[in-house]
């Protein structure tokens, strides 16, 4: 459907970059929290980060007992600026930022995720475009659309959207 495609095509995406670092649990003590948002008002090098998640706290079943795993989200403007930089340089910058808050040793391993167009960036009229595209998809025979670009970034937005769409589909099916 061309109109639904136009509505979806108007969604804007921004750069996204995440560094995941694993440390021996005995060598790094994290606060009793699932993570932290980093305000823009902080000084360098911490300003490079927008958030951090302690993966072993949020999702303990995804991490072995001997590791502390931290996910470091890079600010979108930095992600775009660093997109083509070597992985080891990006990881080093993020670890320098982390060490402002935690005395982190050398990690056991690291991973880098980078996406030039990875995070939805709603613009004025986004809610109306979502409603229009969803209505057109439904009219095509019950197709549904969901995800971060539709329902909000992060797992919470995606789960909320999936539940809502599942309830809508169940209502259409009469179950």
Coordinates of N, CA, C and O in Angstrom, one line a residue:
X1 N 0.8 -1.2 0.0 CA 0.0 0.0 0.0 C 0.9 1.2 0.0 O 1.7 1.4 0.9
X2 N 0.8 2.0 -1.0 CA 1.7 3.2 -1.2 C 1.5 4.2 -0.1 O 2.5 4.8 0.4
X3 N 0.3 4.4 0.4 CA 0.0 5.4 1.4 C 0.6 5.0 2.7 O 1.2 5.8 3.5
X4 N 0.5 3.7 3.0 CA 1.1 3.2 4.3 C 2.6 3.2 4.2 O 3.3 3.6 5.1
X5 N 3.1 2.9 3.0 CA 4.6 3.0 2.8 C 5.1 4.5 3.0 O 6.1 4.7 3.5
X6 N 4.3 5.4 2.5 CA 4.7 6.8 2.7 C 4.7 7.2 4.1 O 5.6 7.9 4.6
X7 N 3.7 6.8 4.9 CA 3.7 7.1 6.3 C 4.9 6.5 7.0 O 5.6 7.1 7.8
X8 N 5.2 5.2 6.7 CA 6.4 4.6 7.3 C 7.7 5.3 6.8 O 8.6 5.5 7.6
X9 N 7.7 5.6 5.6 CA 8.9 6.3 5.0 C 9.2 7.6 5.7 O 10.4 8.1 5.6
X10 N 8.2 8.2 6.3 CA 8.4 9.5 6.9 C 9.0 9.3 8.3 O 9.4 10.3 8.9
X11 N 9.1 8.1 8.8 CA 9.8 7.9 10.1 C 11.2 8.3 10.0 O 11.9 7.9 9.1
X12 N 11.7 9.0 11.0 CA 13.1 9.4 11.0 C 13.9 8.5 12.0 O 13.4 8.1 13.0
X13 N 15.1 8.2 11.6 CA 16.0 7.4 12.4 C 17.3 8.1 12.6 O 17.8 8.9 11.8
X14 N 17.9 7.9 13.8 CA 19.2 8.5 14.1 C 20.2 7.4 14.4 O 19.9 6.3 14.6
X15 N 21.4 7.8 14.4 CA 22.5 6.9 14.7 C 22.4 6.3 16.1 O 22.0 7.0 17.0
X16 N 22.8 5.0 16.2 CA 22.9 4.4 17.5 C 24.1 3.5 17.6 O 24.6 3.0 16.6
X17 N 24.7 3.6 18.8 CA 25.9 2.8 19.0 C 25.9 2.3 20.5 O 25.6 3.1 21.4
X18 N 26.3 1.1 20.7 CA 26.4 0.5 22.0 C 27.6 -0.3 22.2 O 28.0 -1.1 21.3
X19 N 28.3 -0.1 23.3 CA 29.5 -1.0 23.7 C 29.0 -1.9 24.8 O 28.5 -1.4 25.8
X20 N 29.3 -3.1 24.7 CA 29.0 -4.1 25.7 C 30.4 -4.5 26.3 O 31.3 -4.9 25.5
X21 N 30.6 -4.5 27.6 CA 31.8 -4.9 28.2 C 31.6 -5.8 29.3 O 30.7 -5.6 30.2
X22 N 32.3 -6.9 29.3 CA 32.2 -7.9 30.4 C 33.4 -7.9 31.3 O 34.6 -7.8 30.7
X23 N 33.2 -8.0 32.6 CA 34.3 -7.9 33.5 C 34.2 -9.1 34.5 O 33.1 -9.5 34.8
X24 N 35.3 -9.6 35.0 CA 35.2 -10.6 36.0 C 34.4 -10.0 37.2 O 34.7 -8.9 37.7
X25 N 33.4 -10.7 37.7 CA 32.5 -10.1 38.7 C 33.3 -9.8 40.0 O 33.0 -8.7 40.6
X26 N 34.3 -10.5 40.3 CA 35.1 -10.2 41.5 C 35.9 -8.9 41.4 O 36.3 -8.3 42.4
X27 N 36.1 -8.5 40.2 CA 37.0 -7.3 40.0 C 36.2 -6.0 39.8 O 36.8 -4.9 39.7
X28 N 34.9 -6.1 39.7 CA 34.1 -4.9 39.5 C 32.8 -4.9 40.3 O 32.0 -5.8 40.1
X29 N 32.6 -4.0 41.2 CA 31.4 -3.9 42.0 C 30.6 -2.8 41.5 O 31.0 -1.6 41.5
X30 N 29.4 -3.1 41.0 CA 28.4 -2.1 40.5 C 27.4 -1.7 41.6 O 27.2 -2.5 42.5
X31 N 26.9 -0.6 41.4 CA 25.8 -0.2 42.4 C 24.6 -1.1 42.3 O 24.4 -1.8 41.3
X32 N 23.8 -1.2 43.4 CA 22.6 -2.0 43.4 C 21.6 -1.3 42.6 O 20.6 -0.7 43.1
X33 N 21.7 -1.4 41.3 CA 20.7 -0.7 40.4 C 20.8 -1.5 39.1 O 21.7 -2.3 38.8
X34 N 19.8 -1.3 38.2 CA 19.8 -1.9 36.9 C 20.5 -1.1 35.9 O 20.8 -1.6 34.8
X35 N 20.8 0.1 36.2 CA 21.6 1.0 35.3 C 21.4 2.4 35.7 O 21.0 2.8 36.8
X36 N 21.8 3.3 34.7 CA 21.7 4.7 35.0 C 21.6 5.5 33.7 O 22.1 5.1 32.6
X37 N 20.8 6.6 33.7 CA 20.8 7.6 32.6 C 21.9 8.6 32.9 O 22.0 9.0 34.1
X38 N 22.6 9.0 31.9 CA 23.6 10.0 32.1 C 23.1 11.4 31.5 O 22.8 11.5 30.4
X39 N 23.1 12.4 32.4 CA 22.6 13.7 31.9 C 23.6 14.4 31.0 O 24.8 14.1 31.0
X40 N 23.1 15.2 30.2 CA 23.9 15.9 29.2 C 24.9 16.9 29.9 O 25.8 17.4 29.3
X41 N 24.5 17.3 31.1 CA 25.3 18.3 31.8 C 26.6 17.8 32.4 O 27.4 18.6 32.9
X42 N 26.9 16.5 32.3 CA 28.2 16.0 32.8 C 29.4 16.4 32.0 O 29.2 16.8 30.8
X43 N 30.6 16.3 32.5 CA 31.8 16.7 31.8 C 32.3 15.5 31.0 O 31.9 14.4 31.1
X44 N 33.2 15.8 30.1 CA 33.9 14.8 29.3 C 34.8 14.0 30.3 O 35.2 14.5 31.3
X45 N 35.0 12.7 30.0 CA 34.6 12.0 28.9 C 33.2 11.3 29.1 O 32.6 10.7 28.1
X46 N 32.6 11.5 30.3 CA 31.3 10.8 30.6 C 30.2 11.3 29.6 O 29.3 10.6 29.3
X47 N 30.3 12.5 29.2 CA 29.3 13.1 28.3 C 29.1 12.3 27.0 O 28.0 12.4 26.4
X48 N 30.0 11.5 26.6 CA 29.8 10.6 25.4 C 28.7 9.6 25.6 O 28.2 9.1 24.6
X49 N 28.3 9.3 26.8 CA 27.3 8.2 27.1 C 26.0 8.9 27.4 O 25.9 9.9 28.0
X50 N 24.9 8.2 27.0 CA 23.6 8.6 27.4 C 23.0 7.7 28.5 O 22.1 8.1 29.2
X51 N 23.5 6.4 28.6 CA 22.9 5.5 29.6 C 23.9 4.3 29.7 O 24.7 4.1 28.8
X52 N 23.7 3.6 30.8 CA 24.4 2.3 31.0 C 23.4 1.4 31.7 O 22.5 1.8 32.4
X53 N 23.5 0.1 31.3 CA 22.7 -0.9 31.9 C 23.6 -2.0 32.4 O 24.6 -2.4 31.8
X54 N 23.3 -2.5 33.6 CA 24.0 -3.6 34.2 C 23.2 -4.8 33.8 O 22.2 -5.2 34.5
X55 N 23.7 -5.5 32.8 CA 23.0 -6.6 32.2 C 22.7 -7.7 33.1 O 21.6 -8.3 33.2
X56 N 23.7 -8.0 34.0 CA 23.6 -9.1 34.9 C 22.5 -8.8 36.0 O 22.0 -9.7 36.7
X57 N 22.2 -7.5 36.2 CA 21.1 -7.2 37.1 C 19.8 -7.2 36.5 O 18.8 -7.6 37.0
X58 N 19.7 -6.6 35.2 CA 18.4 -6.6 34.5 C 18.0 -7.9 34.0 O 16.8 -8.2 34.1
X59 N 18.9 -8.7 33.5 CA 18.6 -10.0 32.9 C 19.6 -11.0 33.4 O 20.5 -11.5 32.7
X60 N 19.5 -11.4 34.7 CA 20.5 -12.3 35.3 C 20.7 -13.7 34.6 O 21.8 -14.3 34.6
X61 N 19.6 -14.1 33.9 CA 19.7 -15.4 33.3 C 20.5 -15.3 32.0 O 20.8 -16.4 31.4
X62 N 20.9 -14.2 31.5 CA 21.7 -14.0 30.3 C 23.2 -13.9 30.5 O 23.9 -13.8 29.6
X63 N 23.6 -13.9 31.8 CA 25.0 -13.7 32.1 C 25.4 -14.8 33.1 O 24.7 -15.2 34.0
X64 N 26.6 -15.3 32.8 CA 27.2 -16.4 33.8 C 27.5 -15.7 35.1 O 27.7 -14.5 35.2
X65 N 27.5 -16.5 36.1 CA 27.7 -16.0 37.5 C 29.0 -15.3 37.7 O 29.2 -14.6 38.7
X66 N 30.0 -15.6 36.9 CA 31.3 -15.0 37.1 C 31.6 -13.7 36.4 O 32.7 -13.1 36.5
X67 N 30.6 -13.2 35.7 CA 30.8 -11.9 34.9 C 29.8 -10.8 35.4 O 28.7 -11.1 35.8
X68 N 30.3 -9.6 35.3 CA 29.5 -8.4 35.3 C 29.5 -7.8 33.9 O 30.6 -7.6 33.4
X69 N 28.3 -7.7 33.3 CA 28.3 -7.2 31.9 C 27.6 -5.8 32.0 O 26.5 -5.7 32.5
X70 N 28.2 -4.8 31.3 CA 27.7 -3.5 31.3 C 27.5 -3.1 29.8 O 28.4 -3.3 29.0
X71 N 26.3 -2.5 29.6 CA 25.9 -2.1 28.2 C 26.0 -0.5 28.3 O 25.3 0.1 29.1
X72 N 26.9 0.1 27.4 CA 27.1 1.5 27.4 C 26.5 2.1 26.1 O 26.9 1.7 25.0
X73 N 25.5 2.9 26.3 CA 24.8 3.6 25.1 C 25.5 4.9 24.8 O 25.6 5.8 25.7
X74 N 26.0 5.1 23.6 CA 26.6 6.3 23.2 C 25.6 7.3 22.8 O 24.6 6.9 22.1
X75 N 25.8 8.6 23.1 CA 24.9 9.6 22.7 C 24.8 9.6 21.2 O 25.8 9.4 20.5
X76 N 23.6 9.9 20.6 CA 23.4 9.8 19.2 C 24.3 10.7 18.4 O 24.8 10.3 17.3
X77 N 24.6 11.9 18.8 CA 25.5 12.8 18.1 C 26.9 12.2 18.0 O 27.6 12.3 17.0
X78 N 27.4 11.6 19.1 CA 28.7 10.9 19.1 C 28.7 9.7 18.3 O 29.6 9.4 17.6
X79 N 27.6 8.9 18.4 CA 27.5 7.7 17.5 C 27.6 8.1 16.1 O 28.4 7.4 15.3
X80 N 27.0 9.1 15.6 CA 27.1 9.5 14.2 C 28.5 10.0 13.9 O 29.1 9.6 12.9
X81 N 29.1 10.8 14.8 CA 30.5 11.3 14.6 C 31.5 10.1 14.6 O 32.5 10.2 13.9
X82 N 31.3 9.1 15.4 CA 32.2 8.0 15.5 C 31.9 6.8 14.6 O 32.7 5.8 14.7
X83 N 30.9 6.9 13.8 CA 30.4 5.7 13.1 C 31.6 5.0 12.3 O 31.6 3.8 12.2
X84 N 32.5 5.7 11.7 CA 33.5 5.0 10.9 C 34.9 4.9 11.7 O 35.9 4.5 11.1
X85 N 34.9 5.2 12.9 CA 36.1 5.1 13.7 C 36.4 3.6 14.0 O 35.5 2.8 14.1
X86 N 37.7 3.3 14.2 CA 38.0 1.9 14.6 C 37.4 1.5 15.9 O 37.2 2.2 16.8
X87 N 37.0 0.2 15.9 CA 36.3 -0.4 17.0 C 37.1 -0.2 18.3 O 36.5 0.2 19.4
X88 N 38.4 -0.4 18.3 CA 39.2 -0.3 19.5 C 39.2 1.1 20.1 O 39.2 1.3 21.3
X89 N 39.1 2.1 19.2 CA 39.1 3.5 19.7 C 37.7 3.8 20.3 O 37.7 4.5 21.4
X90 N 36.7 3.4 19.7 CA 35.3 3.6 20.3 C 35.2 2.9 21.6 O 34.7 3.5 22.6
X91 N 35.6 1.7 21.7 CA 35.6 0.9 23.0 C 36.4 1.7 24.1 O 35.9 1.8 25.2
X92 N 37.6 2.1 23.7 CA 38.4 2.8 24.7 C 37.8 4.1 25.2 O 37.8 4.4 26.4
X93 N 37.1 4.9 24.3 CA 36.4 6.1 24.7 C 35.3 5.8 25.7 O 35.1 6.5 26.7
X94 N 34.6 4.7 25.4 CA 33.4 4.3 26.3 C 33.9 3.8 27.6 O 33.3 4.1 28.7
X95 N 35.0 3.1 27.6 CA 35.5 2.6 28.9 C 36.1 3.8 29.7 O 36.0 3.8 30.9
X96 N 36.7 4.7 29.1 CA 37.2 5.9 29.8 C 36.0 6.7 30.4 O 36.1 7.1 31.6
X97 N 34.9 6.7 29.7 CA 33.7 7.4 30.3 C 33.2 6.6 31.5 O 32.8 7.1 32.5
X98 N 33.1 5.2 31.3 CA 32.6 4.4 32.4 C 33.5 4.6 33.7 O 33.0 4.6 34.8
X99 N 34.8 4.7 33.5 CA 35.7 4.8 34.6 C 35.6 6.1 35.4 O 36.1 6.2 36.5
X100 N 34.9 7.1 34.8 CA 34.6 8.3 35.6 C 33.7 7.9 36.8 O 33.7 8.5 37.9
X101 N 32.8 6.9 36.6 CA 31.9 6.4 37.6 C 32.3 5.2 38.4 O 32.0 5.1 39.6
X102 N 33.0 4.3 37.7 CA 33.3 3.0 38.3 C 34.8 2.7 38.0 O 35.2 2.8 36.9
X103 N 35.6 2.3 39.0 CA 37.0 1.9 38.8 C 37.0 0.5 38.1 O 37.3 -0.5 38.7
X104 N 36.8 0.5 36.8 CA 36.7 -0.7 36.0 C 38.0 -1.2 35.5 O 38.8 -0.4 35.0
X105 N 38.3 -2.5 35.7 CA 39.6 -3.0 35.2 C 39.4 -3.2 33.7 O 38.4 -2.9 33.1
X106 N 40.4 -3.8 33.1 CA 40.3 -4.2 31.7 C 39.2 -5.2 31.6 O 39.1 -6.2 32.4
X107 N 38.4 -5.1 30.6 CA 37.3 -6.1 30.4 C 37.8 -7.4 29.9 O 38.9 -7.5 29.2
X108 N 37.1 -8.5 30.2 CA 37.4 -9.8 29.7 C 37.1 -9.9 28.2 O 37.8 -10.6 27.5
X109 N 36.0 -9.2 27.8 CA 35.7 -9.1 26.4 C 34.8 -7.8 26.2 O 34.2 -7.3 27.1
X110 N 34.8 -7.4 24.9 CA 33.9 -6.3 24.6 C 33.2 -6.6 23.2 O 33.7 -7.4 22.4
X111 N 32.2 -5.9 23.0 CA 31.5 -6.0 21.7 C 31.0 -4.6 21.3 O 30.6 -3.8 22.2
X112 N 30.9 -4.3 20.1 CA 30.4 -3.0 19.6 C 29.3 -3.2 18.6 O 29.4 -4.0 17.7
X113 N 28.2 -2.5 18.8 CA 27.1 -2.5 17.9 C 27.0 -1.1 17.3 O 26.9 -0.1 18.1
X114 N 26.9 -0.9 16.0 CA 26.7 0.5 15.5 C 25.8 0.4 14.3 O 25.8 -0.5 13.4
X115 N 24.9 1.4 14.3 CA 23.9 1.5 13.3 C 23.7 3.0 12.9 O 23.4 3.8 13.7
X116 N 23.9 3.3 11.6 CA 23.8 4.6 11.1 C 22.4 5.1 11.3 O 22.1 6.3 11.5
X117 N 21.4 4.2 11.1 CA 20.0 4.6 11.3 C 19.4 3.5 12.2 O 18.7 2.6 11.7
X118 N 19.6 3.7 13.5 CA 19.2 2.6 14.4 C 18.2 2.9 15.4 O 17.5 2.0 15.9
X119 N 18.0 4.2 15.7 CA 17.0 4.5 16.8 C 15.9 5.4 16.2 O 16.3 6.4 15.6
X120 N 14.7 5.1 16.4 CA 13.6 6.0 15.9 C 13.7 7.3 16.6 O 14.0 7.5 17.8
X121 N 13.4 8.4 15.8 CA 13.4 9.7 16.3 C 12.1 10.4 15.9 O 11.9 10.9 14.8
X122 N 11.1 10.2 16.8 CA 9.8 10.8 16.4 C 9.8 12.3 16.1 O 10.6 13.0 16.8
X123 N 9.1 12.7 15.1 CA 9.0 14.1 14.8 C 7.5 14.5 14.9 O 6.7 13.7 15.0
X124 N 7.3 15.8 14.8 CA 5.8 16.3 14.9 C 5.0 15.5 13.9 O 5.4 15.4 12.7
X125 N 3.9 15.0 14.3 CA 2.9 14.3 13.4 C 3.2 12.8 13.5 O 2.5 12.0 12.8
X126 N 4.1 12.3 14.2 CA 4.5 10.9 14.3 C 3.3 10.0 14.7 O 3.0 9.0 14.1
X127 N 2.6 10.5 15.7 CA 1.5 9.7 16.2 C 0.4 9.5 15.2 O -0.2 8.4 15.0
X128 N 0.1 10.6 14.4 CA -0.9 10.5 13.3 C -0.4 9.6 12.2 O -1.2 8.8 11.6
X129 N 0.9 9.7 11.9 CA 1.5 8.8 10.8 C 1.4 7.3 11.2 O 1.0 6.4 10.4
X130 N 1.6 7.0 12.5 CA 1.5 5.7 13.0 C 0.1 5.2 12.9 O -0.2 4.1 12.4
X131 N -0.8 6.0 13.3 CA -2.3 5.6 13.3 C -2.7 5.4 11.8 O -3.4 4.4 11.5
X132 N -2.3 6.2 10.9 CA -2.6 6.1 9.5 C -2.0 4.8 8.9 O -2.7 4.0 8.3
X133 N -0.8 4.6 9.2 CA -0.1 3.4 8.6 C -0.7 2.1 9.2 O -1.0 1.1 8.5
X134 N -1.1 2.1 10.5 CA -1.7 0.9 11.1 C -3.1 0.7 10.5 O -3.4 -0.5 10.3
X135 N -3.8 1.7 10.4 CA -5.2 1.6 9.8 C -5.1 1.0 8.4 O -5.8 0.1 8.0
X136 N -4.2 1.5 7.6 CA -4.0 1.0 6.2 C -3.5 -0.5 6.2 O -4.0 -1.3 5.4
X137 N -2.6 -0.8 7.1 CA -2.1 -2.2 7.2 C -3.3 -3.1 7.6 O -3.4 -4.2 7.0
X138 N -4.1 -2.7 8.5 CA -5.2 -3.5 9.0 C -6.2 -3.8 7.8 O -6.7 -4.9 7.6
X139 N -6.4 -2.7 7.0 CA -7.3 -2.8 5.9 C -6.8 -3.7 4.8 O -7.6 -4.2 4.0
X140 N -5.6 -4.0 4.8 CA -5.0 -5.0 3.8 C -5.3 -6.4 4.2 O -4.8 -7.3 3.5
X141 N -5.9 -6.7 5.3 CA -6.3 -8.0 5.6 C -5.8 -8.4 7.0 O -5.4 -9.6 7.2
X142 N -5.7 -7.5 7.9 CA -5.3 -7.8 9.3 C -3.8 -7.8 9.5 O -3.4 -8.3 10.6
X143 N -3.1 -7.2 8.6 CA -1.6 -7.0 8.9 C -1.5 -6.1 10.1 O -2.2 -5.1 10.2
X144 N -0.5 -6.3 10.9 CA -0.2 -5.4 12.0 C 1.2 -5.0 12.0 O 2.0 -5.7 11.4
X145 N 1.5 -3.8 12.5 CA 2.9 -3.3 12.5 C 3.2 -2.9 13.9 O 2.3 -2.3 14.6
X146 N 4.4 -3.2 14.4 CA 4.8 -2.7 15.7 C 6.3 -2.7 15.8 O 7.0 -3.2 14.9
X147 N 6.8 -2.2 16.9 CA 8.2 -2.1 17.1 C 8.6 -0.7 17.7 O 7.7 0.1 17.9
X148 N 9.8 -0.5 17.8 CA 10.3 0.7 18.4 C 9.9 2.0 17.7 O 9.6 3.0 18.3
X149 N 10.0 1.9 16.4 CA 9.6 3.1 15.6 C 8.1 3.4 15.7 O 7.7 4.6 15.5
X150 N 7.3 2.5 16.1 CA 5.9 2.6 16.2 C 5.4 3.0 17.6 O 4.5 3.7 17.8
X151 N 6.0 2.3 18.6 CA 5.5 2.3 19.9 C 6.5 2.9 21.0 O 6.1 2.9 22.1
X152 N 7.6 3.3 20.6 CA 8.5 3.9 21.5 C 9.8 3.1 21.6 O 9.7 1.9 21.6
X153 N 10.9 3.8 21.8 CA 12.2 3.0 21.9 C 12.3 2.2 23.2 O 11.6 2.5 24.2
X154 N 13.1 1.2 23.1 CA 13.3 0.3 24.3 C 12.4 -0.8 24.3 O 11.4 -0.9 23.6
X155 N 12.7 -1.7 25.2 CA 11.9 -3.0 25.4 C 10.5 -2.7 25.9 O 9.6 -3.2 25.4
X156 N 10.4 -1.7 26.8 CA 9.1 -1.4 27.3 C 8.1 -0.9 26.3 O 7.0 -1.4 26.2
X157 N 8.5 -0.1 25.4 CA 7.7 0.4 24.3 C 7.3 -0.7 23.4 O 6.1 -0.9 22.9
X158 N 8.2 -1.6 23.0 CA 8.0 -2.7 22.1 C 7.0 -3.7 22.8 O 6.1 -4.2 22.1
X159 N 7.2 -4.0 24.1 CA 6.3 -5.0 24.7 C 4.9 -4.4 24.8 O 3.9 -5.1 24.6
X160 N 4.8 -3.1 25.2 CA 3.5 -2.5 25.3 C 2.8 -2.5 24.0 O 1.6 -2.8 23.9
X161 N 3.5 -2.2 22.9 CA 2.9 -2.2 21.6 C 2.4 -3.6 21.2 O 1.4 -3.8 20.6
X162 N 3.3 -4.6 21.5 CA 3.0 -6.0 21.1 C 1.7 -6.4 21.9 O 0.8 -7.1 21.3
X163 N 1.6 -6.1 23.1 CA 0.4 -6.5 23.9 C -0.8 -5.8 23.3 O -1.9 -6.5 23.2
X164 N -0.7 -4.6 23.0 CA -1.9 -3.9 22.5 C -2.3 -4.5 21.1 O -3.5 -4.7 20.9
X165 N -1.4 -4.7 20.3 CA -1.7 -5.3 19.0 C -2.2 -6.8 19.1 O -3.1 -7.2 18.4
X166 N -1.7 -7.5 20.1 CA -2.2 -8.9 20.3 C -3.7 -8.8 20.8 O -4.5 -9.6 20.3
X167 N -4.0 -7.9 21.6 CA -5.4 -7.7 22.1 C -6.3 -7.3 21.0 O -7.4 -7.8 20.8
X168 N -5.8 -6.5 20.1 CA -6.6 -6.0 18.9 C -6.8 -7.2 18.0 O -8.0 -7.4 17.6
X169 N -5.8 -8.0 17.7 CA -6.0 -9.1 16.9 C -6.9 -10.2 17.5 O -7.8 -10.7 16.8
X170 N -6.8 -10.4 18.8 CA -7.7 -11.3 19.4 C -9.1 -10.9 19.3 O -10.0 -11.7 19.1
X171 N -9.3 -9.6 19.4 CA -10.7 -9.0 19.3 C -11.2 -9.2 17.9 O -12.4 -9.5 17.7
X172 N -10.3 -9.1 16.9 CA -10.8 -9.3 15.5 C -11.1 -10.8 15.3 O -12.0 -11.1 14.5
X173 N -10.4 -11.6 15.9 CA -10.7 -13.1 15.8 C -11.8 -13.6 16.7 O -12.3 -14.7 16.6
X174 N -12.2 -12.7 17.6 CA -13.3 -13.1 18.5 C -12.9 -14.0 19.6 O -13.7 -14.7 20.1
X175 N -11.6 -14.0 19.9 CA -11.1 -14.9 21.0 C -10.3 -14.1 22.0 O -9.9 -13.0 21.7

